[in-house]
């Protein structure tokens, strides 16, 4: 059984140091990879871009992209 099968995608407002749930759900999607991230495992996000990231590498990649650089 898929852990996201019976629940939907949440909508969050990302702040510092926490996020606020705007629409209930059990996960959000990584802005870089598209992978679902369970809310209880969400550790990386951008307040400025209002995006979630699956891990530090995805967060770093997005930061490089936003600065006009590419990550190799």
Tab-separated table of N, CA, C and O in Angstrom:
chain	number	residue	atom	x	y	z
A	1	UNK	N	0.845	-1.191	0.000
A	1	UNK	CA	0.000	0.000	0.000
A	1	UNK	C	0.884	1.245	0.000
A	1	UNK	O	1.830	1.358	0.755
A	2	UNK	N	0.562	2.188	-0.838
A	2	UNK	CA	1.276	3.454	-0.922
A	2	UNK	C	0.917	4.311	0.285
A	2	UNK	O	-0.249	4.505	0.601
A	3	UNK	N	1.916	4.861	0.954
A	3	UNK	CA	1.654	5.641	2.174
A	3	UNK	C	0.896	6.931	1.894
A	3	UNK	O	0.371	7.565	2.788
A	4	UNK	N	0.838	7.365	0.617
A	4	UNK	CA	0.125	8.589	0.258
A	4	UNK	C	-1.226	8.298	-0.384
A	4	UNK	O	-1.915	9.205	-0.806
A	5	UNK	N	-1.584	7.030	-0.439
A	5	UNK	CA	-2.777	6.601	-1.176
A	5	UNK	C	-4.067	7.254	-0.683
A	5	UNK	O	-4.884	7.691	-1.474
A	6	UNK	N	-4.271	7.325	0.624
A	6	UNK	CA	-5.535	7.812	1.176
A	6	UNK	C	-5.462	9.237	1.707
A	6	UNK	O	-6.312	9.657	2.473
A	7	UNK	N	-4.436	9.963	1.320
A	7	UNK	CA	-4.333	11.340	1.782
A	7	UNK	C	-3.818	12.207	0.646
A	7	UNK	O	-3.217	11.721	-0.301
A	8	UNK	N	-4.038	13.469	0.777
A	8	UNK	CA	-3.677	14.354	-0.316
A	8	UNK	C	-2.447	15.184	-0.038
A	8	UNK	O	-1.810	15.090	1.009
A	9	UNK	N	-2.154	16.008	-1.019
A	9	UNK	CA	-1.016	16.910	-0.921
A	9	UNK	C	-1.404	18.129	-0.094
A	9	UNK	O	-2.454	18.742	-0.317
A	10	UNK	N	-0.563	18.474	0.838
A	10	UNK	CA	-0.794	19.631	1.703
A	10	UNK	C	-0.348	20.901	0.983
A	10	UNK	O	0.461	20.859	0.061
A	11	UNK	N	-0.887	22.014	1.425
A	11	UNK	CA	-0.417	23.327	0.970
A	11	UNK	C	0.101	24.020	2.219
A	11	UNK	O	-0.599	24.102	3.226
A	12	UNK	N	1.348	24.494	2.136
A	12	UNK	CA	1.991	25.100	3.293
A	12	UNK	C	2.432	26.523	3.013
A	12	UNK	O	2.663	26.901	1.872
A	13	UNK	N	2.562	27.294	4.078
A	13	UNK	CA	3.222	28.596	4.029
A	13	UNK	C	4.508	28.406	4.809
A	13	UNK	O	4.487	28.100	6.000
A	14	UNK	N	5.643	28.546	4.122
A	14	UNK	CA	6.945	28.284	4.726
A	14	UNK	C	7.457	29.524	5.432
A	14	UNK	O	7.493	30.605	4.852
A	15	UNK	N	7.806	29.361	6.683
A	15	UNK	CA	8.334	30.461	7.474
A	15	UNK	C	9.621	30.054	8.156
A	15	UNK	O	10.180	28.996	7.896
A	16	UNK	N	10.071	30.905	9.056
A	16	UNK	CA	11.276	30.636	9.829
A	16	UNK	C	10.893	30.634	11.288
A	16	UNK	O	10.368	31.630	11.766
A	17	UNK	N	11.078	29.577	12.004
A	17	UNK	CA	11.733	28.318	11.659
A	17	UNK	C	10.746	27.209	11.294
A	17	UNK	O	11.166	26.064	11.104
A	18	UNK	N	9.454	27.506	11.210
A	18	UNK	CA	8.449	26.478	10.964
A	18	UNK	C	7.619	26.807	9.732
A	18	UNK	O	7.769	27.856	9.139
A	19	UNK	N	6.703	25.891	9.427
A	19	UNK	CA	5.750	26.123	8.351
A	19	UNK	C	4.337	26.079	8.924
A	19	UNK	O	4.105	25.524	9.987
A	20	UNK	N	3.411	26.689	8.193
A	20	UNK	CA	2.010	26.724	8.587
A	20	UNK	C	1.213	25.947	7.553
A	20	UNK	O	1.399	26.145	6.347
A	21	UNK	N	0.326	25.088	8.016
A	21	UNK	CA	-0.509	24.299	7.110
A	21	UNK	C	-1.684	25.160	6.652
A	21	UNK	O	-2.477	25.636	7.456
A	22	UNK	N	-1.786	25.364	5.340
A	22	UNK	CA	-2.875	26.134	4.739
A	22	UNK	C	-3.987	25.183	4.309
A	22	UNK	O	-5.164	25.477	4.475
A	23	UNK	N	-3.608	24.045	3.720
A	23	UNK	CA	-4.562	22.999	3.344
A	23	UNK	C	-4.005	21.673	3.856
A	23	UNK	O	-2.861	21.321	3.572
A	24	UNK	N	-4.810	20.967	4.622
A	24	UNK	CA	-4.376	19.711	5.231
A	24	UNK	C	-4.005	18.672	4.186
A	24	UNK	O	-4.564	18.627	3.093
A	25	UNK	N	-3.044	17.857	4.525
A	25	UNK	CA	-2.579	16.766	3.690
A	25	UNK	C	-1.445	16.076	4.411
A	25	UNK	O	-1.013	16.513	5.476
A	26	UNK	N	-0.931	15.017	3.830
A	26	UNK	CA	0.132	14.278	4.508
A	26	UNK	C	1.504	14.510	3.888
A	26	UNK	O	2.502	14.076	4.439
A	27	UNK	N	1.563	15.205	2.741
A	27	UNK	CA	2.849	15.405	2.073
A	27	UNK	C	2.835	16.666	1.232
A	27	UNK	O	1.787	17.244	0.960
A	28	UNK	N	4.047	17.090	0.844
A	28	UNK	CA	4.245	18.140	-0.158
A	28	UNK	C	5.215	17.574	-1.189
A	28	UNK	O	5.851	16.547	-0.954
A	29	UNK	N	5.347	18.224	-2.315
A	29	UNK	CA	6.260	17.750	-3.355
A	29	UNK	C	7.527	18.596	-3.379
A	29	UNK	O	7.473	19.819	-3.222
A	30	UNK	N	8.643	17.930	-3.598
A	30	UNK	CA	9.922	18.618	-3.742
A	30	UNK	C	9.877	19.462	-5.006
A	30	UNK	O	9.507	18.976	-6.080
A	31	UNK	N	10.261	20.718	-4.896
A	31	UNK	CA	10.241	21.634	-6.035
A	31	UNK	C	11.286	21.281	-7.085
A	31	UNK	O	11.170	21.693	-8.232
A	32	UNK	N	12.283	20.497	-6.724
A	32	UNK	CA	13.349	20.134	-7.650
A	32	UNK	C	13.101	18.766	-8.274
A	32	UNK	O	13.176	18.611	-9.495
A	33	UNK	N	12.787	17.779	-7.452
A	33	UNK	CA	12.666	16.397	-7.938
A	33	UNK	C	11.237	15.946	-8.191
A	33	UNK	O	11.020	14.967	-8.886
A	34	UNK	N	10.269	16.622	-7.579
A	34	UNK	CA	8.881	16.213	-7.697
A	34	UNK	C	8.500	15.083	-6.747
A	34	UNK	O	7.357	14.655	-6.714
A	35	UNK	N	9.459	14.607	-5.957
A	35	UNK	CA	9.190	13.516	-5.021
A	35	UNK	C	8.262	13.988	-3.905
A	35	UNK	O	8.392	15.110	-3.422
A	36	UNK	N	7.355	13.120	-3.461
A	36	UNK	CA	6.530	13.475	-2.306
A	36	UNK	C	7.369	13.435	-1.031
A	36	UNK	O	8.218	12.558	-0.872
A	37	UNK	N	7.139	14.398	-0.163
A	37	UNK	CA	7.850	14.479	1.118
A	37	UNK	C	6.802	14.441	2.228
A	37	UNK	O	6.003	15.372	2.352
A	38	UNK	N	6.784	13.382	3.046
A	38	UNK	CA	5.852	13.353	4.177
A	38	UNK	C	6.120	14.557	5.091
A	38	UNK	O	7.287	14.914	5.324
A	39	UNK	N	5.066	15.178	5.593
A	39	UNK	CA	5.248	16.372	6.426
A	39	UNK	C	6.120	16.105	7.636
A	39	UNK	O	6.886	16.981	8.050
A	40	UNK	N	6.037	14.903	8.187
A	40	UNK	CA	6.855	14.609	9.365
A	40	UNK	C	8.335	14.445	9.035
A	40	UNK	O	9.177	14.422	9.927
A	41	UNK	N	8.678	14.381	7.745
A	41	UNK	CA	10.075	14.281	7.319
A	41	UNK	C	10.580	15.543	6.631
A	41	UNK	O	11.739	15.609	6.215
A	42	UNK	N	9.727	16.551	6.509
A	42	UNK	CA	10.093	17.797	5.837
A	42	UNK	C	11.086	18.584	6.693
A	42	UNK	O	10.782	18.968	7.820
A	43	UNK	N	12.287	18.795	6.161
A	43	UNK	CA	13.340	19.506	6.885
A	43	UNK	C	13.917	20.681	6.102
A	43	UNK	O	14.581	21.536	6.681
A	44	UNK	N	13.699	20.705	4.794
A	44	UNK	CA	14.331	21.717	3.942
A	44	UNK	C	13.278	22.463	3.136
A	44	UNK	O	12.450	21.842	2.474
A	45	UNK	N	13.330	23.804	3.203
A	45	UNK	CA	12.433	24.632	2.394
A	45	UNK	C	13.011	26.024	2.275
A	45	UNK	O	13.928	26.401	2.987
A	46	UNK	N	12.462	26.774	1.333
A	46	UNK	CA	12.870	28.158	1.133
A	46	UNK	C	11.707	29.072	1.488
A	46	UNK	O	10.620	28.949	0.912
A	47	UNK	N	11.943	29.958	2.426
A	47	UNK	CA	10.932	30.952	2.783
A	47	UNK	C	10.757	31.924	1.618
A	47	UNK	O	9.637	32.271	1.250
A	48	UNK	N	11.861	32.327	1.015
A	48	UNK	CA	11.836	33.287	-0.096
A	48	UNK	C	11.069	32.749	-1.293
A	48	UNK	O	10.249	33.441	-1.888
A	49	UNK	N	11.340	31.504	-1.686
A	49	UNK	CA	10.699	30.917	-2.868
A	49	UNK	C	9.431	30.130	-2.535
A	49	UNK	O	8.727	29.700	-3.447
A	50	UNK	N	9.161	29.917	-1.241
A	50	UNK	CA	7.988	29.150	-0.801
A	50	UNK	C	7.961	27.781	-1.482
A	50	UNK	O	6.970	27.379	-2.088
A	51	UNK	N	9.098	27.056	-1.361
A	51	UNK	CA	9.251	25.739	-1.958
A	51	UNK	C	9.817	24.776	-0.925
A	51	UNK	O	10.585	25.166	-0.061
A	52	UNK	N	9.458	23.508	-1.080
A	52	UNK	CA	9.979	22.432	-0.236
A	52	UNK	C	11.015	21.628	-1.015
A	52	UNK	O	10.944	21.546	-2.246
A	53	UNK	N	11.960	21.023	-0.284
A	53	UNK	CA	13.014	20.214	-0.897
A	53	UNK	C	13.152	18.895	-0.151
A	53	UNK	O	13.101	18.865	1.077
A	54	UNK	N	13.380	17.847	-0.896
A	54	UNK	CA	13.477	16.510	-0.318
A	54	UNK	C	14.734	16.338	0.537
A	54	UNK	O	14.718	15.589	1.507
A	55	UNK	N	15.814	17.048	0.196
A	55	UNK	CA	17.053	16.940	0.966
A	55	UNK	C	17.916	18.177	0.731
A	55	UNK	O	17.560	19.067	-0.053
A	56	UNK	N	19.064	18.208	1.419
A	56	UNK	CA	19.957	19.361	1.304
A	56	UNK	C	20.503	19.517	-0.112
A	56	UNK	O	20.690	20.643	-0.589
A	57	UNK	N	20.749	18.404	-0.793
A	57	UNK	CA	21.273	18.468	-2.162
A	57	UNK	C	20.278	19.157	-3.096
A	57	UNK	O	20.665	19.975	-3.938
A	58	UNK	N	18.999	18.844	-2.945
A	58	UNK	CA	17.969	19.478	-3.777
A	58	UNK	C	17.867	20.967	-3.456
A	58	UNK	O	17.735	21.798	-4.362
A	59	UNK	N	17.966	21.315	-2.191
A	59	UNK	CA	17.931	22.713	-1.783
A	59	UNK	C	19.122	23.477	-2.385
A	59	UNK	O	18.964	24.582	-2.919
A	60	UNK	N	20.294	22.871	-2.322
A	60	UNK	CA	21.499	23.491	-2.873
A	60	UNK	C	21.387	23.649	-4.388
A	60	UNK	O	21.743	24.696	-4.941
A	61	UNK	N	20.862	22.630	-5.052
A	61	UNK	CA	20.690	22.693	-6.509
A	61	UNK	C	19.781	23.859	-6.894
A	61	UNK	O	20.074	24.617	-7.816
A	62	UNK	N	18.656	24.013	-6.183
A	62	UNK	CA	17.728	25.111	-6.477
A	62	UNK	C	18.391	26.464	-6.216
A	62	UNK	O	18.210	27.416	-6.978
A	63	UNK	N	19.192	26.538	-5.157
A	63	UNK	CA	19.880	27.784	-4.855
A	63	UNK	C	20.840	28.149	-5.984
A	63	UNK	O	20.890	29.307	-6.408
A	64	UNK	N	21.579	27.181	-6.485
A	64	UNK	CA	22.480	27.435	-7.610
A	64	UNK	C	21.701	27.886	-8.846
A	64	UNK	O	22.105	28.819	-9.534
A	65	UNK	N	20.585	27.199	-9.126
A	65	UNK	CA	19.749	27.561	-10.278
A	65	UNK	C	19.232	28.988	-10.161
A	65	UNK	O	19.206	29.722	-11.149
A	66	UNK	N	18.827	29.355	-8.966
A	66	UNK	CA	18.272	30.692	-8.781
A	66	UNK	C	19.331	31.780	-8.940
A	66	UNK	O	19.005	32.922	-9.205
A	67	UNK	N	20.578	31.406	-8.783
A	67	UNK	CA	21.689	32.351	-8.962
A	67	UNK	C	22.252	32.314	-10.383
A	67	UNK	O	23.252	32.937	-10.675
A	68	UNK	N	21.617	31.507	-11.248
A	68	UNK	CA	22.041	31.432	-12.637
A	68	UNK	C	23.201	30.491	-12.868
A	68	UNK	O	23.856	30.559	-13.888
A	69	UNK	N	23.434	29.597	-11.910
A	69	UNK	CA	24.509	28.614	-12.054
A	69	UNK	C	23.886	27.242	-12.125
A	69	UNK	O	22.741	27.041	-11.724
A	70	UNK	N	24.613	26.283	-12.601
A	70	UNK	CA	24.123	24.909	-12.644
A	70	UNK	C	24.953	24.036	-11.732
A	70	UNK	O	26.149	24.239	-11.586
A	71	UNK	N	24.286	23.078	-11.125
A	71	UNK	CA	24.995	22.120	-10.275
A	71	UNK	C	25.349	20.892	-11.079
A	71	UNK	O	24.557	20.395	-11.844
A	72	UNK	N	26.555	20.427	-10.924
A	72	UNK	CA	27.025	19.331	-11.737
A	72	UNK	C	26.921	18.052	-11.088
A	72	UNK	O	26.884	16.992	-11.403
